CSV table of N, CA and C and ligand atoms in Angstrom, one decimal:
chain,number,residue,atom,x,y,z
A,16,MET,N,-78.2,-10.7,-23.9
A,16,MET,CA,-77.2,-10.6,-22.9
A,16,MET,C,-77.4,-9.3,-22.0
A,17,PRO,N,-77.6,-9.5,-20.7
A,17,PRO,CA,-77.7,-8.3,-19.8
A,17,PRO,C,-76.4,-7.5,-19.8
A,18,GLU,N,-76.6,-6.2,-19.6
A,18,GLU,CA,-75.5,-5.3,-19.5
A,18,GLU,C,-74.7,-5.7,-18.3
A,19,ALA,N,-73.4,-5.6,-18.4
A,19,ALA,CA,-72.6,-5.8,-17.2
A,19,ALA,C,-72.8,-4.6,-16.3
A,20,PRO,N,-72.7,-4.8,-14.9
A,20,PRO,CA,-72.9,-3.6,-14.0
A,20,PRO,C,-71.8,-2.6,-14.3
A,21,THR,N,-72.2,-1.3,-14.1
A,21,THR,CA,-71.3,-0.2,-14.4
A,21,THR,C,-70.1,-0.3,-13.5
A,22,ARG,N,-68.9,-0.3,-14.1
A,22,ARG,CA,-67.7,-0.2,-13.3
A,22,ARG,C,-67.1,1.1,-13.6
A,23,LEU,N,-66.4,1.6,-12.6
A,23,LEU,CA,-65.7,2.9,-12.7
A,23,LEU,C,-64.2,2.6,-12.8
A,24,PHE,N,-63.6,3.4,-13.6
A,24,PHE,CA,-62.1,3.3,-13.8
A,24,PHE,C,-61.5,4.6,-13.4
A,25,GLU,N,-60.4,4.5,-12.6
A,25,GLU,CA,-59.7,5.7,-12.3
A,25,GLU,C,-58.5,5.8,-13.3
A,26,VAL,N,-58.3,6.9,-13.9
A,26,VAL,CA,-57.2,7.1,-14.8
A,26,VAL,C,-56.2,8.0,-14.2
A,27,ALA,N,-55.0,7.6,-14.1
A,27,ALA,CA,-53.9,8.4,-13.5
A,27,ALA,C,-52.8,8.5,-14.5
A,28,CYS,N,-52.0,9.6,-14.3
A,28,CYS,CA,-50.9,9.8,-15.2
A,28,CYS,C,-49.7,9.0,-14.7
A,29,LYS,N,-49.1,8.3,-15.5
A,29,LYS,CA,-47.9,7.5,-15.1
A,29,LYS,C,-46.7,8.3,-14.8
A,30,GLY,N,-46.7,9.5,-15.4
A,30,GLY,CA,-45.5,10.4,-15.2
A,30,GLY,C,-45.5,11.0,-13.8
A,31,CYS,N,-46.6,11.6,-13.4
A,31,CYS,CA,-46.7,12.4,-12.2
A,31,CYS,C,-47.6,11.7,-11.1
A,32,GLN,N,-48.2,10.5,-11.5
A,32,GLN,CA,-49.0,9.7,-10.5
A,32,GLN,C,-50.3,10.4,-10.1
A,33,ARG,N,-50.6,11.5,-10.8
A,33,ARG,CA,-51.8,12.3,-10.4
A,33,ARG,C,-53.0,11.6,-11.0
A,34,SER,N,-54.1,11.5,-10.2
A,34,SER,CA,-55.3,10.9,-10.6
A,34,SER,C,-56.0,12.0,-11.5
A,35,LEU,N,-56.4,11.6,-12.7
A,35,LEU,CA,-56.9,12.6,-13.7
A,35,LEU,C,-58.4,12.6,-13.8
A,36,VAL,N,-59.0,11.4,-14.0
A,36,VAL,CA,-60.4,11.3,-14.1
A,36,VAL,C,-60.9,10.0,-13.5
A,37,ILE,N,-62.2,10.0,-13.1
A,37,ILE,CA,-62.8,8.7,-12.8
A,37,ILE,C,-64.0,8.6,-13.7
A,38,VAL,N,-64.0,7.5,-14.5
A,38,VAL,CA,-65.1,7.4,-15.5
A,38,VAL,C,-65.5,6.0,-15.6
A,39,ALA,N,-66.7,5.8,-16.2
A,39,ALA,CA,-67.2,4.5,-16.5
A,39,ALA,C,-66.7,4.0,-17.8
A,40,ARG,N,-66.4,4.9,-18.7
A,40,ARG,CA,-65.9,4.5,-20.0
A,40,ARG,C,-65.1,5.7,-20.5
A,41,ILE,N,-64.0,5.3,-21.1
A,41,ILE,CA,-63.1,6.4,-21.7
A,41,ILE,C,-63.6,6.7,-23.1
A,42,ARG,N,-64.1,7.9,-23.2
A,42,ARG,CA,-64.6,8.4,-24.5
A,42,ARG,C,-63.7,9.4,-25.1
A,43,ASP,N,-64.0,9.9,-26.3
A,43,ASP,CA,-63.2,10.9,-26.9
A,43,ASP,C,-62.9,12.1,-26.0
A,44,GLN,N,-63.9,12.5,-25.3
A,44,GLN,CA,-63.8,13.7,-24.4
A,44,GLN,C,-62.7,13.4,-23.4
A,45,GLU,N,-62.8,12.2,-22.8
A,45,GLU,CA,-61.8,11.9,-21.8
A,45,GLU,C,-60.4,11.8,-22.4
A,46,ILE,N,-60.3,11.2,-23.6
A,46,ILE,CA,-59.0,11.1,-24.3
A,46,ILE,C,-58.4,12.5,-24.5
A,47,ALA,N,-59.3,13.4,-24.9
A,47,ALA,CA,-58.8,14.8,-25.1
A,47,ALA,C,-58.3,15.4,-23.9
A,48,ALA,N,-59.0,15.2,-22.7
A,48,ALA,CA,-58.6,15.7,-21.5
A,48,ALA,C,-57.2,15.1,-21.0
A,49,LEU,N,-57.1,13.8,-21.3
A,49,LEU,CA,-55.8,13.1,-20.9
A,49,LEU,C,-54.7,13.7,-21.8
A,50,GLU,N,-55.0,13.9,-23.0
A,50,GLU,CA,-54.0,14.4,-23.9
A,50,GLU,C,-53.5,15.8,-23.5
A,51,ASP,N,-54.5,16.6,-23.1
A,51,ASP,CA,-54.2,17.9,-22.5
A,51,ASP,C,-53.2,17.8,-21.4
A,52,HIS,N,-53.6,16.9,-20.4
A,52,HIS,CA,-52.7,16.7,-19.3
A,52,HIS,C,-51.3,16.3,-19.6
A,53,LEU,N,-51.2,15.3,-20.5
A,53,LEU,CA,-49.9,14.7,-20.9
A,53,LEU,C,-49.1,15.8,-21.6
A,54,ARG,N,-49.7,16.7,-22.3
A,54,ARG,CA,-48.9,17.8,-22.9
A,54,ARG,C,-48.4,18.7,-21.9
A,55,ALA,N,-49.2,19.0,-20.8
A,55,ALA,CA,-48.8,19.9,-19.8
A,55,ALA,C,-47.9,19.3,-18.8
A,56,CYS,N,-47.9,18.0,-18.7
A,56,CYS,CA,-47.2,17.3,-17.6
A,56,CYS,C,-45.7,17.2,-17.9
A,57,ARG,N,-44.9,17.7,-17.0
A,57,ARG,CA,-43.5,17.7,-17.2
A,57,ARG,C,-42.9,16.4,-16.9
A,58,SER,N,-43.6,15.5,-16.1
A,58,SER,CA,-43.1,14.2,-15.7
A,58,SER,C,-43.3,13.2,-16.8
A,59,SER,N,-44.2,13.5,-17.8
A,59,SER,CA,-44.6,12.5,-18.8
A,59,SER,C,-43.7,12.7,-20.0
A,60,GLU,N,-43.5,11.6,-20.7
A,60,GLU,CA,-42.8,11.7,-22.0
A,60,GLU,C,-43.6,12.6,-23.0
A,61,PRO,N,-42.9,13.5,-23.7
A,61,PRO,CA,-43.6,14.4,-24.6
A,61,PRO,C,-44.4,13.6,-25.7
A,62,LEU,N,-45.6,14.1,-26.0
A,62,LEU,CA,-46.5,13.5,-27.0
A,62,LEU,C,-46.2,14.1,-28.4
A,63,GLY,N,-46.4,13.3,-29.4
A,63,GLY,CA,-46.3,13.9,-30.8
A,63,GLY,C,-47.5,14.8,-31.1
A,64,VAL,N,-47.4,15.4,-32.3
A,64,VAL,CA,-48.5,16.3,-32.7
A,64,VAL,C,-49.8,15.7,-32.8
A,65,ALA,N,-49.9,14.5,-33.4
A,65,ALA,CA,-51.2,13.8,-33.5
A,65,ALA,C,-51.0,12.4,-32.9
A,66,PRO,N,-51.0,12.3,-31.6
A,66,PRO,CA,-50.7,11.0,-31.0
A,66,PRO,C,-51.7,9.9,-31.3
A,67,MET,N,-51.3,8.7,-31.4
A,67,MET,CA,-52.2,7.6,-31.6
A,67,MET,C,-52.7,7.3,-30.2
A,68,LEU,N,-53.9,6.6,-30.1
A,68,LEU,CA,-54.5,6.3,-28.8
A,68,LEU,C,-53.5,5.5,-28.0
A,69,GLY,N,-52.8,4.6,-28.7
A,69,GLY,CA,-51.8,3.7,-27.9
A,69,GLY,C,-50.7,4.5,-27.2
A,70,GLU,N,-50.3,5.6,-27.8
A,70,GLU,CA,-49.3,6.5,-27.2
A,70,GLU,C,-49.8,7.2,-26.0
A,71,ILE,N,-51.1,7.5,-26.0
A,71,ILE,CA,-51.7,8.1,-24.8
A,71,ILE,C,-51.9,7.0,-23.7
A,72,MET,N,-52.4,5.9,-24.1
A,72,MET,CA,-52.7,4.8,-23.2
A,72,MET,C,-51.4,4.3,-22.5
A,73,ARG,N,-50.3,4.4,-23.2
A,73,ARG,CA,-49.0,4.0,-22.7
A,73,ARG,C,-48.5,4.9,-21.5
A,74,ARG,N,-49.0,6.2,-21.5
A,74,ARG,CA,-48.6,7.1,-20.5
A,74,ARG,C,-49.6,7.3,-19.4
A,75,ILE,N,-50.7,6.5,-19.4
A,75,ILE,CA,-51.6,6.6,-18.3
A,75,ILE,C,-51.8,5.2,-17.6
A,76,GLN,N,-52.3,5.2,-16.4
A,76,GLN,CA,-52.6,4.0,-15.7
A,76,GLN,C,-54.0,3.9,-15.4
A,77,VAL,N,-54.7,2.8,-15.8
A,77,VAL,CA,-56.1,2.7,-15.6
A,77,VAL,C,-56.4,1.6,-14.5
A,78,THR,N,-57.1,2.0,-13.4
A,78,THR,CA,-57.4,1.1,-12.3
A,78,THR,C,-58.9,0.9,-12.2
A,79,ALA,N,-59.4,-0.3,-12.2
A,79,ALA,CA,-60.8,-0.6,-11.9
A,79,ALA,C,-61.1,-0.3,-10.5
A,80,LEU,N,-62.2,0.4,-10.3
A,80,LEU,CA,-62.6,0.8,-8.9
A,80,LEU,C,-63.8,-0.1,-8.4
A,81,GLY,N,-64.3,-0.9,-9.2
A,81,GLY,CA,-65.4,-1.7,-8.7
A,81,GLY,C,-66.7,-1.1,-9.2
A,82,GLN,N,-67.9,-1.6,-8.7
A,82,GLN,CA,-69.2,-1.2,-9.2
A,82,GLN,C,-69.5,0.2,-8.7
A,83,ALA,N,-70.3,0.9,-9.5
A,83,ALA,CA,-70.7,2.2,-9.2
A,83,ALA,C,-71.9,2.1,-8.2
B,3,LIG,ZN1,-48.9,13.9,-15.3
């Protein structure tokens, strides 16, 4: 199977609507950055001490931007 063309995704905070990162794939590093933002963001619901991925994903908005 050929690899699908690279698509980019814009990740924005649902709380403050700020665009946080544009990435091809959301990895641990991006998750950590998103978690940092969500903790600092006053518009977002507070996160627990060790949030599950689902809790982070619930607070962000992911939009496909098309091919790179
Ligand atoms: Zn925010």
